[in-house]
Amino acid sequence: MVTTDTAPLFDRVAIVGIGLIGSSLARALAEYGIARQVVCADRNPEACAKALELGIVAEATTDLAAALAGADLVVLATPVGSFATVGEAIGPLLKRGTIVTDVGSVKQATLRDIGPHLPDGVHLIPGHPVAGTEHSGPEAGFATLFQGRWCILTPATGADRQALARVTEMWRRVGSTVEIMEASHHDRVLAITSHLPHLIAYTIVGTASDLEEDTKSEVIKFSAGGFRDFTRIAASDPVMWRDIFLNNREAVLEILQRFTEDLTALQRSIRWGEGEQLQDHFTKTRAVRRGIIDAKQA
Amino acid sequence: MVTTDTAPLFDRVAIVGIGLIGSSLARALAEYGIARQVVCADRNPEACAKALELGIVAEATTDLAAALAGADLVVLATPVGSFATVGEAIGPLLKRGTIVTDVGSVKQATLRDIGPHLPDGVHLIPGHPVAGTEHSGPEAGFATLFQGRWCILTPATGADRQALARVTEMWRRVGSTVEIMEASHHDRVLAITSHLPHLIAYTIVGTASDLEEDTKSEVIKFSAGGFRDFTRIAASDPVMWRDIFLNNREAVLEILQRFTEDLTALQRSIRWGEGEQLQDHFTKTRAVRRGIIDAKQA
């Protein structure tokens, strides 16, 4: 559900980092009339040139100060690992009343790395649109990316209510359903629904690519048996994922430990021919799929 | 590409086990005029009744002898773990010249468990259509399941050339591309492209379903971040997969060992904050996806 028949929410939105998510949001904000003007900053001049060429922003610059001048909303859409540096750089440029949000997949890192750099009267509303594709760069974005998806906001205790309401409304207007939760809880839930699956997919595809050349070509040929789904996940942006793992280390390592224990148990059942244990386990996992279908997330 | 303007290849095909694959093949053989008559045997009377109700077979019976009488092709479509028992049961019922094939996901097991029970003059052509869905049962099948998919045949040295040619042609007519390879090689390639991905998916979904109830409901809610793809794989038939792991034990344990080593290395990089190693690994896996897209398997 996209609403276009209401007044713009923001005068000037500055998006920092014009990759898949940044450029999708830029498109949506302009197309749905959510912002009067959308500009972007990116340290890569080629990305800026591309964004202008695509016509998705009014201005694109490598100069943060130029992009942020007059912005009432700043959206950080760079890899999570850059947040401390970006926070330090934008802090002095922000005027009172500006709202700062982000789209990072780890949320405690936003509060930790951006929060301390913001002057009084600037409102931080960390956000995570649970949406994406395995493609990267400004040309990979599209305005409908967020439709029917969740966006999780993790404001700190005492965050400005009006700022929260405006960021919530922005995501609602691009088609998302907003959920508000604590940053630490977000990081734990996403560690299992997203971070661990990506780590596993990256691992298995790496294992396959280390096989002898002739076997590897057959792995590609017969990839439809399950492997193919993993390669799609494992084609996601390497820098973005490096930063996610490094910045959600505790939660990822904790869930990885549980996963490894469970895998070892299944491995042992296979080795010792314990058919009943295997069948019981495989029957139980069917029920989880059922839950996802019932929750209309399939 | 489905060919219907040629004479039937077989007079009477008996399919043993009328689940997803058996019922899909029954439909395709009848609809595309590949067999004059398709019948089935299943030890479950309800499956037989369902197959008759769906109108996908001319006869359905729990009596193997009745189904096999007069069949010039017998297709075993039961879980791989039943093959020794099924082989023993069908051996005495087969007349000279009959062709026996199967659709099992492990191929050394077919040669080992079915081969010794077949009388002289009965031709065994083991087969594996690399196709399927996460659904089970006769009602889940459809005639087009095999179109554009691979079918791997693994005849033993000295297998009858004419029998091989007829089984090859059958799969070609249902729309598959046939590849012939050694059973042991098949089992090694499929261990990585299919068996390991399924084991991993079953594990991660099991790990999630052991979480506390409130986290679990959120895992289902936010499953779109990668987890959802795993739940689809982990909803596949439990008995079929139990039998695959028990019957391809060596190849699965070998590739699982490599996978675990690789996962442990990544885990260590996360723990010690080795960003460069992570990024290098994630960049390498992108190339494998590229290979799959180039091979038109994506």
PDB file of C-alpha atoms in Angstrom, chain B residues 47 131 147 236 277 290 297:
ATOM      1  CA  ALA B  47      -2.384 -43.551  -1.740  1.00  0.00           C
ATOM      2  CA  ALA B 131      13.551 -32.466  -9.781  1.00  0.00           C
ATOM      3  CA  GLN B 147      10.673 -30.288 -17.943  1.00  0.00           C
ATOM      4  CA  SER B 236      10.880 -31.982   2.246  1.00  0.00           C
ATOM      5  CA  GLN B 277      39.609 -12.840   5.429  1.00  0.00           C
ATOM      6  CA  ARG B 290      28.187 -16.087 -11.651  1.00  0.00           C
ATOM      7  CA  GLN B 297      20.876 -22.925 -14.015  1.00  0.00           C
TER       8      GLN B 297
END
